[in-house]
GROMACS .gro file of C-alpha atoms in nm:
model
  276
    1UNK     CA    1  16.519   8.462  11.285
    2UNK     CA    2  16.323   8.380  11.591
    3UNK     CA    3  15.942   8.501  11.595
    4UNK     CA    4  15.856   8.674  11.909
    5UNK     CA    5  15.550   8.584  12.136
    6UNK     CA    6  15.292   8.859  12.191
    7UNK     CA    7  15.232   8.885  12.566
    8UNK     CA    8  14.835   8.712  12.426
    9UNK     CA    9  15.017   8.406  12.308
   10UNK     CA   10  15.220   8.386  12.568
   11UNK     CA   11  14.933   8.337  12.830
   12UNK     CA   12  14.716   8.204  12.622
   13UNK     CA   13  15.017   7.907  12.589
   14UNK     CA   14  15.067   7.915  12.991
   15UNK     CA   15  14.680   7.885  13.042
   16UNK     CA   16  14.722   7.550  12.778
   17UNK     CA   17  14.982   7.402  12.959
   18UNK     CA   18  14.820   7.458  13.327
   19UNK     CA   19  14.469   7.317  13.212
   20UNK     CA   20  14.379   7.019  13.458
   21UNK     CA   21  14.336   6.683  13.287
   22UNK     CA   22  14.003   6.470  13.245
   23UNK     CA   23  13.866   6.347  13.563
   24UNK     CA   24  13.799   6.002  13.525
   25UNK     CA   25  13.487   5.880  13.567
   26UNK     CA   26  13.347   5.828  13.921
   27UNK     CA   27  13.293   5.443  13.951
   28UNK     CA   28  13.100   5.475  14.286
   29UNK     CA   29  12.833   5.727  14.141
   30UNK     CA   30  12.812   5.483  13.869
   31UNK     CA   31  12.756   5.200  14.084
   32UNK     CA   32  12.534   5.406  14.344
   33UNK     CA   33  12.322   5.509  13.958
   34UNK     CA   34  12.350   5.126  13.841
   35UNK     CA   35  12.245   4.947  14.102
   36UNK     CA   36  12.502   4.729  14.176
   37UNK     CA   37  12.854   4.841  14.259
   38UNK     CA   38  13.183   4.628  14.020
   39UNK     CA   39  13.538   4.599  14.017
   40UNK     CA   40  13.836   4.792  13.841
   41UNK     CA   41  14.025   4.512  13.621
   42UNK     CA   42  14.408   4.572  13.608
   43UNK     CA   43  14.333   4.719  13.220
   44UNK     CA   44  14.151   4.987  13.433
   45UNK     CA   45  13.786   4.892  13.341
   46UNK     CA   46  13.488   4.905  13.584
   47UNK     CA   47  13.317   4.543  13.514
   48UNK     CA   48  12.972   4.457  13.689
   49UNK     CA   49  12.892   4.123  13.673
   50UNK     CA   50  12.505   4.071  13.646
   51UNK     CA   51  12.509   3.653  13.702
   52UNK     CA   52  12.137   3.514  13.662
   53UNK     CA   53  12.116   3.348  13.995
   54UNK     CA   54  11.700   3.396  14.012
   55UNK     CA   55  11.672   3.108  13.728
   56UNK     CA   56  11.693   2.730  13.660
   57UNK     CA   57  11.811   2.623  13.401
   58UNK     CA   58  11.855   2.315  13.256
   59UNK     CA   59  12.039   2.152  12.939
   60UNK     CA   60  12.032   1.762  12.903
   61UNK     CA   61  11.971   1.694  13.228
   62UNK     CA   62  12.274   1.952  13.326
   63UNK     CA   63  12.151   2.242  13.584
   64UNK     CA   64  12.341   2.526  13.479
   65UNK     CA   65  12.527   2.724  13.726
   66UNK     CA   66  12.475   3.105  13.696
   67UNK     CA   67  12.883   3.100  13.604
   68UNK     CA   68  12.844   2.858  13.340
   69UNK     CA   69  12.612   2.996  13.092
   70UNK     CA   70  12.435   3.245  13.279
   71UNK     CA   71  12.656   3.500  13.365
   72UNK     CA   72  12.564   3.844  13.214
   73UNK     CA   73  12.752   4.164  13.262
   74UNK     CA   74  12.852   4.543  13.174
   75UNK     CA   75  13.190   4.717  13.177
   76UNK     CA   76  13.250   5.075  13.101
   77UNK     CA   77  13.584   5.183  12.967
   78UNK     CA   78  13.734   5.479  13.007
   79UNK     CA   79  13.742   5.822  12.715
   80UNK     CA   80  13.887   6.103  12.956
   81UNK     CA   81  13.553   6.181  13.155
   82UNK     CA   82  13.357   6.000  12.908
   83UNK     CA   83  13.281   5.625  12.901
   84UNK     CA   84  13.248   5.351  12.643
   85UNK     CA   85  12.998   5.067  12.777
   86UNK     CA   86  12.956   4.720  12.632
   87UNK     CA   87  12.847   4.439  12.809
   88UNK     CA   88  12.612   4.122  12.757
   89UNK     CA   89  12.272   4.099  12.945
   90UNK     CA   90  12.090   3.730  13.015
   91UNK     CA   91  11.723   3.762  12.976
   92UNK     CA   92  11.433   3.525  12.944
   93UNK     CA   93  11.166   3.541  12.676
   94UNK     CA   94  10.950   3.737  12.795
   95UNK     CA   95  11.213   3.994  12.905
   96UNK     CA   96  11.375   4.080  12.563
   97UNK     CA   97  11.132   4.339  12.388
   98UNK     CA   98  11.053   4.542  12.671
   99UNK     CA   99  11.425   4.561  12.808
  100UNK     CA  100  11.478   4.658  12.439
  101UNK     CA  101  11.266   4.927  12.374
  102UNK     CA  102  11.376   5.046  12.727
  103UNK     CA  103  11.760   5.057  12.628
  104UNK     CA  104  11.722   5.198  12.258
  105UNK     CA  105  11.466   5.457  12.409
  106UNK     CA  106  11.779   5.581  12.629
  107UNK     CA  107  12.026   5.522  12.355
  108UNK     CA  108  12.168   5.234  12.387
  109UNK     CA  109  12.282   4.995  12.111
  110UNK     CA  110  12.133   4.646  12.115
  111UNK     CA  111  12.448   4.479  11.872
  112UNK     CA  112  12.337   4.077  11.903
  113UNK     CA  113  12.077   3.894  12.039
  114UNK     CA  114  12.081   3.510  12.046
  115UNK     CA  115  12.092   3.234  12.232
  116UNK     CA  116  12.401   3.033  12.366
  117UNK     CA  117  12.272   2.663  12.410
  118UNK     CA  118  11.994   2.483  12.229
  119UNK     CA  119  11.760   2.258  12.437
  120UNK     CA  120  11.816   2.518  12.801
  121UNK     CA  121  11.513   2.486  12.941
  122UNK     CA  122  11.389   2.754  12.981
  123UNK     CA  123  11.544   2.899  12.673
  124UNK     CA  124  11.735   3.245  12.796
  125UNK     CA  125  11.861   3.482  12.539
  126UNK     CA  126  12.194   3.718  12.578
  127UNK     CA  127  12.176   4.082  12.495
  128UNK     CA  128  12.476   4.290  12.385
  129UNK     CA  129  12.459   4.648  12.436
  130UNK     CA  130  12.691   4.906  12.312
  131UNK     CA  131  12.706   5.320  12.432
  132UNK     CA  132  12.920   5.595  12.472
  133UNK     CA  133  12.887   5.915  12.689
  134UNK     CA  134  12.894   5.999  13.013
  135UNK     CA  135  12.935   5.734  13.200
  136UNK     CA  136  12.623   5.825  13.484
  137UNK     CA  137  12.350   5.891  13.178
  138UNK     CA  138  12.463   5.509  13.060
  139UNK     CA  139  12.426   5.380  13.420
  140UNK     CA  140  12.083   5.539  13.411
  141UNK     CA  141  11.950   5.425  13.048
  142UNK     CA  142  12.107   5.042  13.198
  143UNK     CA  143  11.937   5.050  13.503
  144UNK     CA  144  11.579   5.184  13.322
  145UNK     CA  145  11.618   4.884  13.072
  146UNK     CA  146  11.771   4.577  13.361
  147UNK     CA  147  11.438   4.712  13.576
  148UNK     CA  148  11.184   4.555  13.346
  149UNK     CA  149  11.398   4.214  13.382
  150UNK     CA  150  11.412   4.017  13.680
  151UNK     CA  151  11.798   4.005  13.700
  152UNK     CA  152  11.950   4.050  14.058
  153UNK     CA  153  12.084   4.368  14.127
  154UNK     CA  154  12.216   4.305  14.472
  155UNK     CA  155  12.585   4.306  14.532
  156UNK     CA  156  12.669   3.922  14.629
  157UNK     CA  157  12.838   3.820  14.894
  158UNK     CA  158  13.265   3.702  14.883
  159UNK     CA  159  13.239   3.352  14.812
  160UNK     CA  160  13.367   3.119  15.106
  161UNK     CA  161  13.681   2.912  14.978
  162UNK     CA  162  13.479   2.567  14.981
  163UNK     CA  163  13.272   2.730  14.668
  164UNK     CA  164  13.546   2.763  14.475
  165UNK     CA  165  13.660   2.454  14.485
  166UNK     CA  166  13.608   2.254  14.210
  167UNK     CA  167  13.639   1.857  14.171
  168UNK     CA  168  13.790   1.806  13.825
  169UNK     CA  169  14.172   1.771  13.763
  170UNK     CA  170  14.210   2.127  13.714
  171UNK     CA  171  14.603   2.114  13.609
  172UNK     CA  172  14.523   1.822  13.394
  173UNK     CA  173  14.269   2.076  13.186
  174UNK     CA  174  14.508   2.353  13.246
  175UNK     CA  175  14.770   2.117  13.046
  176UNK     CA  176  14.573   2.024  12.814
  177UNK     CA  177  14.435   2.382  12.707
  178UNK     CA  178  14.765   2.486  12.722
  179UNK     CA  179  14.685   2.803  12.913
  180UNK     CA  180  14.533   2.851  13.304
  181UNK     CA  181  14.174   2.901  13.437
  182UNK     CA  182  14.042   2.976  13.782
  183UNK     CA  183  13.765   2.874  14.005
  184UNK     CA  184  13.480   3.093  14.034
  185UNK     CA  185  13.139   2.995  14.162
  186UNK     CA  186  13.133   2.606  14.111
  187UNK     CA  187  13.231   2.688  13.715
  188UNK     CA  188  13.653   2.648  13.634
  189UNK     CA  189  13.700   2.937  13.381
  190UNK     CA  190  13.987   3.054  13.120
  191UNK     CA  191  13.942   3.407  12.952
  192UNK     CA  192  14.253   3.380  12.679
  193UNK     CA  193  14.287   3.769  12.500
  194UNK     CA  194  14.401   3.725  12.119
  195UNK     CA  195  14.693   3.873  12.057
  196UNK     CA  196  14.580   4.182  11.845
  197UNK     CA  197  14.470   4.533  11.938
  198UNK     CA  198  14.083   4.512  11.928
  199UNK     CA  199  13.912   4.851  11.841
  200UNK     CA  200  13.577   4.975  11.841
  201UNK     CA  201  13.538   5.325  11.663
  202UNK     CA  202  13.864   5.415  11.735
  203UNK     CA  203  13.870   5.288  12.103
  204UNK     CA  204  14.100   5.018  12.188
  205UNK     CA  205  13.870   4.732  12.353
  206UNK     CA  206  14.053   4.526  12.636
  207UNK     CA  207  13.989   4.164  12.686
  208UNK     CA  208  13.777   4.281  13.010
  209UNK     CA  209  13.546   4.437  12.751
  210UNK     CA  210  13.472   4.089  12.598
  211UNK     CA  211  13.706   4.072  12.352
  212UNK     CA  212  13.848   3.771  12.468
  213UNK     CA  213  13.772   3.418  12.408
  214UNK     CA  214  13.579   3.270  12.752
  215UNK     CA  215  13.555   2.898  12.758
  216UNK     CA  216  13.369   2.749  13.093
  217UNK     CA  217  13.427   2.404  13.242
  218UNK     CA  218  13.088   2.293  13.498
  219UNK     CA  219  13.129   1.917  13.630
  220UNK     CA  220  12.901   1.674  13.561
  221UNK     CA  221  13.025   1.351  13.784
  222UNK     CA  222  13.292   1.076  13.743
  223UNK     CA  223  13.556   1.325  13.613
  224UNK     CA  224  13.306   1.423  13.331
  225UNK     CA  225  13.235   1.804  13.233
  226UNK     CA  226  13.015   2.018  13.072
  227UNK     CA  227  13.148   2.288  12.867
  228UNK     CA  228  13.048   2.626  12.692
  229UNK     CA  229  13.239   2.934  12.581
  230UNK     CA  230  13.286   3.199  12.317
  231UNK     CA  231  13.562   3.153  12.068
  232UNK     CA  232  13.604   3.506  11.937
  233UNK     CA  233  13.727   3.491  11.571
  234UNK     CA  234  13.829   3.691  11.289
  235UNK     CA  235  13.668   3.633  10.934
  236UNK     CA  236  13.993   3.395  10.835
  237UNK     CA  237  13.941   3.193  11.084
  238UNK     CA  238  13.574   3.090  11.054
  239UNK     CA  239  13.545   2.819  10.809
  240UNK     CA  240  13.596   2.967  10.473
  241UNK     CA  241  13.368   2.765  10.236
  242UNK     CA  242  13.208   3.029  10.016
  243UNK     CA  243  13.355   3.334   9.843
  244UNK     CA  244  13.288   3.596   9.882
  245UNK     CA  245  13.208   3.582  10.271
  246UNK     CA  246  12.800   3.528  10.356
  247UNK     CA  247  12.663   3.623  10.642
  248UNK     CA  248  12.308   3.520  10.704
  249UNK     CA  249  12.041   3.737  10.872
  250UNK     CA  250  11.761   3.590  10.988
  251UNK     CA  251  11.403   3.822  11.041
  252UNK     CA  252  11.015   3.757  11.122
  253UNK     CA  253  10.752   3.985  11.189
  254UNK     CA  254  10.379   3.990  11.165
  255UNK     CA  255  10.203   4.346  11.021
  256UNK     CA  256  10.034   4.490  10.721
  257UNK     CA  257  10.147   4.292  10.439
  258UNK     CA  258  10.227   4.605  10.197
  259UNK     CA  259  10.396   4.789  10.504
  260UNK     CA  260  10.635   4.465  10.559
  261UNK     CA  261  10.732   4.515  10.178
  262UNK     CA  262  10.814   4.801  10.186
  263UNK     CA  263  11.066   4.773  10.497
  264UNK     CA  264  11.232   4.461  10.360
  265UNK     CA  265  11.278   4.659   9.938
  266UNK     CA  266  11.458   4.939  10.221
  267UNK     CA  267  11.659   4.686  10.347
  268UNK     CA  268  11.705   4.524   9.962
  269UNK     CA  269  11.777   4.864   9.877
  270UNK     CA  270  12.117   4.869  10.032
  271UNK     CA  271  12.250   4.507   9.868
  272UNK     CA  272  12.430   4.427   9.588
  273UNK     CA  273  12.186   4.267   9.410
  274UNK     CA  274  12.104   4.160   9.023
  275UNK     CA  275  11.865   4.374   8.855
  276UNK     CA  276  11.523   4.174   8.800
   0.00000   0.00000   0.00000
């Protein structure tokens, strides 16, 4: 026996099926709200790149090109009309707390702060930053927080072909990395995904979104080069000396002694620890 529709049901199952879809999210309001206008990657994210071109730095004699270890960024992803934003922002000393308090006043997530390279001179920090919600209130809270850095917001210019060019045997390190980089700014670049899905509370996170392992090649004269990069690795894969896994986290601060105590027995609070 069939059940019959009431004539409620029925439009109630016609309005269901003639509801528009999502918009997705208006990259040029974002941009016009940011700051800084990006690009659409072919995984369909909007990526700003947010390169530190205003500083000079300087590792072993090596000046760093804003490609090579300078090279912050955000990229929103994505949900329906709604956006996931992660990105990682280069900031000097002096920049960090304030473009901290900014960001976590506006809700965004400060994940990991540390340096790249020991011995830059001067010592710059990245940032990683983590939101989700419209994508025009994140643009907002980003812009609020990058304003109280120095970082360049203009839009750059197309780099002429001679810029890109770059005077190490580039097939020769192609061979021997086994997979291909480009030129971009001076720097000769590989982004290589891994070969699972990456998620992030629920949300699949493409290799635009940082999830995939960036290794940068600068030259430093008479086919030598300097070289930095993230290897992005799961807990297998990092050296497995101790069991189970340790991870270390490091903390100062400088307050009312009793008041310090009684943040770090919070913190004790939720380890596994030996009863004293």
């Amino acid at each position: 026996m069939h059940a019959k529709l009431t004539t409620g049901a029925m439009l109630l199952a016609m309005s269901t099926l003639l509801l528009p879809a999502a918009a997705a999210p208006d990259w040029q309001m974002v941009a016009k709200t940011f700051g800084k206008s990006g690009t659409e990657t072919p995984d369909g994210v909007y990526r700003i790149g947010l390169p530190r071109t205003d500083l000079k730095v300087s590792l072993d004699g090596v000046a760093l090109k804003p490609g090579f270890a300078l090279g912050g960024w955000i990229a929103f992803e994505p949900m329906g009309n709604q956006a996931m934003v992660m990105g990682d922002i280069v900031l000097t000393q002096d920049e960090v707390n304030p473009v901290m308090k900014k960001l976590e006043e506006s809700g965004i997530e400060i994940t990991a702060l540390h340096n790249h390279l020991l011995r830059a001179e001067p010592m710059t920090l990245y940032m990683h930053v983590f939101g989700q919600g419209d994508p025009v209130t994140l643009a907002t809270a980003l812009h609020a927080g990058l304003a109280l850095s120095k970082t360049p917001m203009e839009n750059a210019a197309k780099p002429q072909a001679s810029a890109q060019q770059i005077e190490l045997d580039t097939a020769a390190v192609d061979q021997a990395i086994g997979h291909k980089g480009k030129a971009n700014g001076g720097v000769y670049q590989f982004s290589i995904p891994r070969a699972e899905t990456i998620t992030d509370s629920g949300m699949q996170v493409p290799a635009s979104m940082g999830s995939a392992i960036a290794i940068n090649f600068q030259r430093t004269g008479a086919g030598k080069a300097a070289i930095t990069g993230d290897f992005v690795l799961i807990a297998s894969e990092v050296n497995p000396d101790e069991q189970p896994r340790l991870f270390f986290m490091h903390f100062w601060a400088n307050d009312d002694a009793v008041k310090l105590g009684r943040g770090l027995k919070a913190a004790l609070d939720k380890m596994d620890l030996k009863n004293s």
